[in-house]
Amino acid sequence: MGNSFSTDVTKMTVREALRDAIAEEMRLDPDVFLMGEEVAEYQGAYKVSQGLLDEFGKGRVIDTPITEHAFTGIGIGAAYQGLKPIVEFMTFNFAMQAIDQIVNSAAKTLYMSGGQMSVPIVFRGPNGSASRVAAQHSQNFASWYAHVPGLKVVAPYTAADAKGLLKSAVRDPNPVMFLENEILYGHTFDVPNAEDWTVQLGKANVVRTGKDVTIVAYSITVARALEAAHKLSNQGIEAEVIDLRSLRPLDVEAIVESVSRTHRLVAVDECWPVCSIASEICAIVMERAFDDLDAPVARVNGKDVPMPYAEDLERMAQPQSEDIVEAVKSTCYFN
Amino acid sequence: MPTSITMPALSPTMTEGNLARWLKAEGDSVNAGDPIAEIETDKAMMEVEAVCDGVLGRILVPDGTENVEVNTIIGVMLLDGEDSSDLNNVDDGSSKGKVTSDQSDSQGEWTDVDTKDIADELTDQASSNTVQSSPPTSSQPLIDSETDRIGERVMASPLARRMAEQTNIDLKSIEGSGPGGRIVKVDIEAIQAQMSVQTADRIEDSHTDKPRHDADGVKEIRLSNMRKVIAKRLTESKQSIPHFYMTVECEIDQLLSYRKKLNARRTEHDLTINDFVVKAAALALQEVPEANCTWNEQSIVRYDNIDIAVAVSLEEGLITPIVRDANKKGLSRISAEVRDMAGRGREGKLMPNEYQGGTLTISNLGMHGVREFVAIINPPQSAILAVGSGEQRAIVKDGALAIATTINVTLSADHRVVDGTTGAKLLGAFRSLVEDPLTMLL
């Protein structure tokens, strides 16, 4: 599992990996179907659903009107009835229209029905900062959804994880928020050719080992963390980088185990800093690994502002590798 | 309105002290003047006396709390006509010193709440002033990490703290390399490396570099307040005072003979050689008043009184009680005072005014067979006389060998105050007095 597969892989983009995952699950289980804006005829606003209409037809690849609140409700209703919908949001910015359906109708139903009714549904689409789309179309909702009991939240970085986690998400009996990243769609990774490649929800992955500091990241910030780790290595600091992959449930054990060896934590998160995923990780590490800490835990978040449109400001508003390098050095008392 | 009991300043320089123990319990009635608590300062154990009649209403700083700042509220007294319900009405204005000045706005907002227990709030404030204020009933000793938080806070990362605890390293002895002097992992590792080198040096046949334990033949002794003060002040003295030294040899045959005669006529304890030395030093300072001075940075302070300190060794250090106006006192009085103060000094019962001040200390190691030595000036004084043992020695007198009992006396003087000739005059006067003790009567 993870990235340490050396044999029998195919290079593919995250976009292709996601498409393959959907197609494989739809082939395996006739209850699985895809719905959303432009998923069928247009082959997906970001071309994730390429070829699916041809293979599975209009009955299982369904274009919806531009009304997130309504089609999310339809998807949840289908799940109540035992189908396994994959609901694509063109981006999670638009899913704010549907958040009442997600939180109140999807997340709570298993609890409110006394365990009688589960909601096996996946909500997926690009989340987080995109590029030059400004304040309303460029933000990270990870902490919003991770806050809600009853939801599972996944945010992969690599194509292999995107594929393996999406397949697991479709099979999970709970509503899963599957947070993709627009910029990563075109990134290429090795994906195992295994016949049924899945990745367990709730498990983090150590993507780089190191002894001096633990950097925790997810989604595209894993790339920035790895970049930072490379720069730091040239200066004598060996950073361990953990790709969280799942944000709810969080792989607390993996984080604590790593911090118990490195004694330092830098949590990287594109979310705004207040009540962010990074905040949660810092709190957990304080609670669970206090006596292992040699320095205060540090957060590297997006700036506490709406995403600027100007390109230079947009860059500054997001956690960059140099911000991570700086945080790590401060945490390592490195001058 | 209940009356606050604050941490007293028992000497002009005292900024904090340890609350050793309460002599009264909550609810005990107290008369003005009754000792209610014992405070340990850097040199002595002192009692806090009640300033009014009443009942000890609440103890806010428990037994054994270290480094309590002066003016911290340590307890609350209930006066006549007040009962424990009045503890709930302690007015904020009754608290004094730092405690009130630190009140935040949010605490101000609480005044509207009926159920507010001000005494508890005071406790909270006291602890926010870095004073440990666990319930007084708790007899559990404070663990290091907690005592560190009191006054003398040691900044250390949790990991460093744990590593130090596991290897018996005293965090207070380490200088941290982290931000703001925080002790971090590398600092502990450096100490551990040092320790293992030392251990390896000591145990030649062993290849172990285990962290040291008591069982390894090494024991770490916690610093007493007195030891800390001695270390600090003598280091300051030796590093900042330009000491110079001069030694004279004094014949004491006459002194011994007078001492013998005087002791034969006394019913109390015998006079010691040191009593004569104190008297002679005082009279020498009277003759050379320019040596009876101390350095005051911007000026030199010259004293009319001649106060001689006498070094008294204790089990865990030393203390220097002072014979005031020693030039005006007879040998008998000097002897009695030194004996009394030395005894109380050993019990930690000296009052600060009994060991603070003076211009010159006598340090006598003669009884231990030390022939001569050089002593470190005891600040704020400007001189110290190191007295060696009285021995019969061959001397040359009028061109012929003779036998005399002599002592070597070495003066350490502060060159900022005393120059070589002044020091020589002082030592010369001292020698004349010691060699011809009758002149002390003049």
Coordinates of N, CA and C in Angstrom, one line a residue, chain B residues 183-343:
Chain B
I183 N 15.4 25.3 27.6 CA 16.3 24.1 27.6 C 15.6 23.1 26.7
V184 N 16.3 22.7 25.7 CA 15.8 21.7 24.7 C 16.6 20.5 24.7
K185 N 16.2 19.6 23.8 CA 16.8 18.2 23.8 C 18.3 18.3 23.7
V186 N 18.8 19.1 22.8 CA 20.3 19.1 22.6 C 21.0 19.5 23.8
D187 N 20.4 20.4 24.6 CA 21.1 20.8 25.9 C 21.3 19.6 26.8
I188 N 20.2 18.9 26.9 CA 20.2 17.7 27.8 C 21.2 16.7 27.3
E189 N 21.2 16.5 25.9 CA 22.1 15.5 25.4 C 23.6 15.9 25.6
A190 N 23.8 17.2 25.6 CA 25.2 17.7 25.8 C 25.6 17.3 27.2
I191 N 24.7 17.6 28.2 CA 25.0 17.3 29.6 C 25.2 15.7 29.7
Q192 N 24.3 15.0 29.1 CA 24.5 13.5 29.2 C 25.8 13.1 28.6
A193 N 26.2 13.7 27.5 CA 27.5 13.3 26.9 C 28.6 13.6 27.9
Q194 N 28.5 14.8 28.5 CA 29.6 15.1 29.5 C 29.6 14.1 30.6
M195 N 28.4 13.8 31.1 CA 28.3 12.8 32.2 C 28.9 11.5 31.8
S196 N 28.6 11.1 30.6 CA 29.1 9.7 30.3 C 30.6 9.7 30.1
V197 N 31.1 10.9 29.7 CA 32.6 11.0 29.6 C 33.2 10.9 31.0
Q198 N 32.6 11.7 31.9 CA 33.0 11.6 33.3 C 33.0 10.2 33.9
T199 N 31.8 9.6 33.6 CA 31.6 8.3 34.2 C 32.7 7.3 33.6
A200 N 33.0 7.5 32.3 CA 34.0 6.6 31.7 C 35.3 6.9 32.3
D201 N 35.6 8.2 32.6 CA 36.9 8.5 33.2 C 37.0 7.8 34.6
R202 N 35.9 7.8 35.3 CA 35.9 7.3 36.7 C 36.0 5.8 36.7
I203 N 35.3 5.2 35.9 CA 35.2 3.8 36.0 C 36.1 3.2 34.8
E204 N 37.4 3.0 35.2 CA 38.3 2.7 34.1 C 38.0 1.3 33.4
D205 N 37.6 0.4 34.3 CA 37.4 -1.0 33.7 C 36.0 -1.1 33.1
S206 N 35.2 -0.2 33.2 CA 33.8 -0.3 32.7 C 33.7 0.4 31.4
H207 N 33.0 -0.2 30.5 CA 32.7 0.5 29.2 C 31.3 1.1 29.1
T208 N 30.7 1.1 30.3 CA 29.3 1.6 30.2 C 29.3 3.1 30.2
D209 N 28.3 3.6 29.5 CA 28.1 5.1 29.6 C 26.7 5.4 30.0
K210 N 26.3 4.6 31.0 CA 24.9 4.7 31.5 C 24.7 6.1 32.1
P211 N 23.5 6.7 32.0 CA 23.3 7.9 32.8 C 23.6 7.6 34.3
R212 N 24.1 8.7 35.0 CA 24.4 8.4 36.3 C 23.2 8.3 37.3
H213 N 23.4 7.4 38.2 CA 22.3 7.2 39.2 C 23.1 7.3 40.6
D214 N 22.3 7.4 41.6 CA 22.9 7.4 42.9 C 23.7 6.2 43.1
A215 N 23.2 5.1 42.5 CA 23.9 3.8 42.7 C 25.3 3.8 42.1
D216 N 25.5 4.7 41.2 CA 26.8 4.7 40.5 C 27.9 5.4 41.3
G217 N 27.6 5.7 42.6 CA 28.6 6.4 43.4 C 28.5 7.9 43.2
V218 N 27.5 8.3 42.5 CA 27.4 9.8 42.3 C 26.1 10.2 42.9
K219 N 26.1 11.3 43.7 CA 24.8 11.7 44.2 C 24.7 13.2 43.9
E220 N 23.5 13.6 43.5 CA 23.3 15.0 43.2 C 22.7 15.6 44.5
I221 N 23.3 16.7 44.9 CA 22.8 17.3 46.1 C 22.1 18.6 45.7
R222 N 20.9 18.7 46.1 CA 20.1 19.9 45.8 C 20.6 21.1 46.5
L223 N 20.7 22.2 45.8 CA 21.2 23.4 46.4 C 20.3 24.0 47.4
S224 N 20.8 24.3 48.6 CA 20.0 25.0 49.6 C 20.1 26.5 49.2
N225 N 19.1 27.2 49.8 CA 19.2 28.7 49.5 C 20.5 29.2 49.9
M226 N 21.0 28.8 51.0 CA 22.3 29.3 51.5 C 23.4 29.0 50.6
R227 N 23.4 27.8 50.1 CA 24.5 27.4 49.1 C 24.4 28.3 47.9
K228 N 23.2 28.5 47.4 CA 23.0 29.4 46.2 C 23.5 30.8 46.5
V229 N 23.2 31.3 47.7 CA 23.6 32.7 48.0 C 25.1 32.7 48.1
I230 N 25.7 31.7 48.7 CA 27.2 31.7 48.9 C 27.8 31.7 47.5
A231 N 27.3 30.8 46.7 CA 27.9 30.6 45.3 C 27.8 32.0 44.6
K232 N 26.6 32.6 44.6 CA 26.4 33.8 43.8 C 27.2 34.9 44.3
R233 N 27.2 35.1 45.7 CA 27.9 36.3 46.2 C 29.4 36.2 46.1
L234 N 29.9 35.0 46.4 CA 31.3 34.9 46.4 C 31.9 34.9 45.0
T235 N 31.1 34.4 44.0 CA 31.5 34.5 42.6 C 31.5 35.9 42.2
E236 N 30.5 36.6 42.6 CA 30.4 38.1 42.2 C 31.6 38.8 42.9
S237 N 31.9 38.4 44.1 CA 33.0 39.1 44.9 C 34.3 38.9 44.2
K238 N 34.6 37.6 43.9 CA 35.9 37.3 43.4 C 36.0 37.8 42.0
Q239 N 34.9 37.9 41.2 CA 35.0 38.3 39.9 C 34.9 39.9 39.7
S240 N 34.3 40.5 40.7 CA 34.1 42.0 40.5 C 35.0 42.8 41.4
I241 N 35.4 42.3 42.5 CA 36.2 43.1 43.5 C 37.7 42.9 43.2
P242 N 38.4 43.9 42.9 CA 39.9 43.7 42.7 C 40.5 43.5 44.1
H243 N 40.7 42.2 44.4 CA 41.3 41.8 45.7 C 42.8 42.1 45.6
F244 N 43.4 42.5 46.7 CA 44.8 42.3 46.9 C 45.1 41.8 48.3
Y245 N 46.3 41.2 48.5 CA 46.5 40.4 49.7 C 47.8 40.9 50.3
M246 N 47.9 40.9 51.6 CA 49.1 41.1 52.4 C 49.1 40.3 53.7
T247 N 50.2 39.7 54.0 CA 50.3 38.8 55.2 C 51.3 39.4 56.2
V248 N 50.9 39.3 57.5 CA 51.9 39.6 58.5 C 51.9 38.4 59.5
E249 N 53.1 38.3 60.2 CA 53.2 37.3 61.2 C 53.2 38.0 62.5
C250 N 52.3 37.6 63.4 CA 52.2 38.2 64.7 C 52.6 37.3 65.8
E251 N 53.5 37.8 66.7 CA 53.8 37.0 67.9 C 52.7 37.1 68.9
I252 N 52.3 36.0 69.4 CA 51.1 36.0 70.3 C 51.4 35.4 71.7
D253 N 52.7 35.3 72.1 CA 53.0 34.8 73.4 C 52.4 35.6 74.5
Q254 N 52.5 36.9 74.4 CA 51.9 37.8 75.4 C 50.4 37.6 75.4
L255 N 49.8 37.6 74.2 CA 48.4 37.4 74.1 C 47.9 36.1 74.8
L256 N 48.7 35.1 74.6 CA 48.3 33.8 75.2 C 48.4 33.8 76.7
S257 N 49.4 34.6 77.1 CA 49.6 34.6 78.6 C 48.5 35.4 79.2
Y258 N 48.1 36.6 78.6 CA 47.0 37.3 79.2 C 45.7 36.5 79.1
R259 N 45.6 35.8 78.0 CA 44.4 35.0 77.8 C 44.2 34.0 79.0
K260 N 45.4 33.4 79.3 CA 45.4 32.4 80.3 C 45.0 33.0 81.7
K261 N 45.6 34.2 81.9 CA 45.3 34.8 83.2 C 43.8 35.2 83.3
L262 N 43.4 35.8 82.2 CA 42.0 36.3 82.2 C 41.0 35.1 82.4
N263 N 41.3 34.0 81.7 CA 40.4 32.8 81.8 C 40.4 32.2 83.2
A264 N 41.6 32.4 83.8 CA 41.7 31.8 85.2 C 40.7 32.6 86.1
R265 N 40.5 33.9 85.8 CA 39.6 34.7 86.6 C 38.1 34.7 86.2
R266 N 37.8 34.0 85.2 CA 36.5 34.0 84.6 C 35.7 32.8 85.1
T267 N 34.5 32.9 85.3 CA 33.6 31.8 85.7 C 32.9 31.3 84.4
E268 N 32.7 32.2 83.4 CA 32.0 31.7 82.2 C 33.0 31.0 81.3
H269 N 32.6 30.8 80.1 CA 33.4 30.1 79.1 C 34.7 30.9 78.9
D270 N 35.7 30.2 78.4 CA 37.0 30.8 78.1 C 36.9 31.8 77.0
L271 N 37.8 32.8 77.1 CA 38.0 33.7 76.0 C 38.8 32.9 74.9
T272 N 38.6 33.2 73.7 CA 39.3 32.5 72.6 C 40.3 33.5 72.0
I273 N 41.3 32.9 71.3 CA 42.3 33.8 70.6 C 41.5 34.7 69.7
N274 N 40.4 34.1 69.1 CA 39.7 34.8 68.1 C 39.0 36.1 68.7
D275 N 38.6 36.0 70.0 CA 38.0 37.1 70.6 C 39.0 38.3 70.6
F276 N 40.2 38.0 70.9 CA 41.3 39.0 70.9 C 41.4 39.6 69.5
V277 N 41.4 38.7 68.5 CA 41.6 39.1 67.1 C 40.5 40.0 66.7
V278 N 39.2 39.7 67.1 CA 38.1 40.6 66.8 C 38.3 42.0 67.4
K279 N 38.7 42.0 68.7 CA 38.9 43.2 69.3 C 40.1 44.0 68.7
A280 N 41.1 43.3 68.4 CA 42.3 44.0 67.8 C 42.0 44.5 66.4
A281 N 41.2 43.8 65.6 CA 40.8 44.2 64.3 C 39.9 45.5 64.4
A282 N 39.0 45.5 65.4 CA 38.2 46.7 65.6 C 39.0 47.9 65.9
L283 N 39.9 47.7 66.9 CA 40.7 48.9 67.3 C 41.7 49.3 66.2
A284 N 42.1 48.4 65.3 CA 43.0 48.7 64.2 C 42.2 49.6 63.2
L285 N 40.9 49.2 63.0 CA 40.1 50.0 62.1 C 39.8 51.4 62.7
Q286 N 39.8 51.5 64.0 CA 39.6 52.8 64.7 C 40.8 53.6 64.4
E287 N 42.0 53.0 64.4 CA 43.2 53.8 64.2 C 43.3 54.2 62.7
V288 N 42.8 53.3 61.9 CA 43.0 53.6 60.4 C 41.6 53.7 59.8
P289 N 40.9 54.8 60.1 CA 39.5 54.9 59.7 C 39.3 54.9 58.2
E290 N 40.3 55.2 57.4 CA 40.2 55.2 56.0 C 40.0 53.8 55.5
A291 N 40.2 52.8 56.3 CA 40.0 51.4 55.9 C 38.6 50.9 56.3
N292 N 37.9 51.7 57.1 CA 36.6 51.3 57.6 C 35.5 51.9 56.6
C293 N 35.6 51.4 55.4 CA 34.8 52.0 54.3 C 34.3 50.9 53.4
T294 N 33.2 51.2 52.7 CA 32.8 50.3 51.6 C 32.6 51.0 50.3
W295 N 32.7 50.2 49.2 CA 32.6 50.7 47.9 C 31.1 50.8 47.5
N296 N 30.7 52.0 47.0 CA 29.3 52.2 46.7 C 29.1 52.6 45.3
E297 N 29.9 52.1 44.4 CA 29.9 52.4 42.9 C 30.2 53.9 42.6
Q298 N 29.3 54.8 43.0 CA 29.6 56.2 42.7 C 30.3 56.9 43.8
S299 N 30.5 56.2 44.9 CA 31.2 56.9 46.1 C 31.8 55.8 47.0
I300 N 32.5 56.3 48.0 CA 33.0 55.4 49.0 C 32.3 55.8 50.3
V301 N 31.8 54.9 51.0 CA 31.1 55.2 52.2 C 32.0 54.9 53.4
R302 N 32.2 55.9 54.3 CA 33.0 55.7 55.5 C 32.1 55.6 56.7
Y303 N 32.4 54.7 57.6 CA 31.5 54.5 58.8 C 32.2 55.0 60.1
D304 N 31.3 55.5 60.9 CA 31.8 55.8 62.3 C 31.8 54.5 63.1
N305 N 30.8 53.7 63.0 CA 30.7 52.5 63.7 C 31.7 51.5 63.2
I306 N 32.2 50.7 64.1 CA 33.1 49.6 63.6 C 32.5 48.3 63.9
D307 N 32.0 47.7 62.9 CA 31.2 46.4 63.0 C 32.1 45.3 62.4
I308 N 32.4 44.3 63.2 CA 33.3 43.2 62.7 C 32.5 42.0 62.6
A309 N 32.5 41.4 61.4 CA 31.8 40.1 61.2 C 32.8 39.0 61.5
V310 N 32.2 37.9 62.0 CA 33.0 36.7 62.3 C 32.4 35.5 61.5
A311 N 33.2 34.9 60.7 CA 32.7 33.8 59.9 C 32.5 32.6 60.8
V312 N 31.3 32.0 60.7 CA 31.0 30.8 61.5 C 30.6 29.7 60.5
S313 N 31.3 28.6 60.6 CA 30.9 27.6 59.6 C 29.7 26.8 60.1
L314 N 28.8 26.5 59.2 CA 27.6 25.7 59.5 C 27.8 24.4 58.7
E315 N 26.8 23.5 59.0 CA 26.9 22.2 58.3 C 26.8 22.4 56.8
E316 N 26.0 23.3 56.4 CA 25.8 23.4 54.9 C 26.3 24.7 54.4
G317 N 27.2 25.4 55.1 CA 27.7 26.6 54.5 C 28.4 27.4 55.6
L318 N 28.2 28.7 55.6 CA 28.7 29.6 56.6 C 27.8 30.8 56.8
I319 N 28.0 31.5 57.9 CA 27.2 32.7 58.1 C 28.2 33.6 58.9
T320 N 28.0 34.9 58.7 CA 28.9 35.9 59.3 C 28.2 36.8 60.2
P321 N 27.9 36.4 61.5 CA 27.3 37.3 62.4 C 28.2 38.5 62.7
I322 N 27.6 39.6 63.1 CA 28.4 40.8 63.3 C 28.4 41.3 64.7
V323 N 29.6 41.6 65.2 CA 29.8 42.2 66.5 C 29.8 43.7 66.2
R324 N 28.7 44.4 66.6 CA 28.5 45.8 66.4 C 29.4 46.6 67.4
D325 N 29.9 47.7 66.9 CA 30.7 48.6 67.8 C 31.8 47.8 68.5
A326 N 32.4 46.9 67.9 CA 33.3 46.0 68.5 C 34.5 46.7 69.2
N327 N 34.8 47.9 68.7 CA 35.9 48.7 69.3 C 35.5 49.2 70.7
K328 N 34.2 49.3 70.9 CA 33.7 49.8 72.2 C 33.4 48.7 73.2
K329 N 33.5 47.5 72.8 CA 33.1 46.4 73.7 C 34.3 45.7 74.3
G330 N 34.1 45.2 75.5 CA 35.2 44.4 76.1 C 35.3 43.0 75.6
L331 N 36.4 42.3 75.9 CA 36.6 41.0 75.4 C 35.5 40.1 75.8
S332 N 35.0 40.3 77.0 CA 34.0 39.4 77.6 C 32.7 39.5 76.8
R333 N 32.4 40.7 76.5 CA 31.1 41.0 75.8 C 31.3 40.4 74.3
I334 N 32.4 40.7 73.7 CA 32.6 40.2 72.4 C 32.5 38.7 72.3
S335 N 33.2 38.1 73.3 CA 33.2 36.6 73.4 C 31.8 36.1 73.5
A336 N 31.0 36.7 74.4 CA 29.6 36.2 74.6 C 28.8 36.4 73.4
E337 N 28.9 37.5 72.7 CA 28.1 37.8 71.6 C 28.4 36.8 70.4
V338 N 29.7 36.6 70.2 CA 30.1 35.7 69.1 C 29.6 34.3 69.4
R339 N 29.7 33.9 70.7 CA 29.3 32.6 71.0 C 27.8 32.4 70.8
D340 N 27.0 33.5 71.3 CA 25.6 33.4 71.2 C 25.1 33.4 69.7
M341 N 25.7 34.3 68.9 CA 25.3 34.4 67.5 C 25.7 33.2 66.7
A342 N 26.9 32.6 67.0 CA 27.3 31.4 66.3 C 26.4 30.3 66.6
G343 N 25.9 30.2 67.9 CA 25.0 29.1 68.2 C 23.7 29.3 67.5

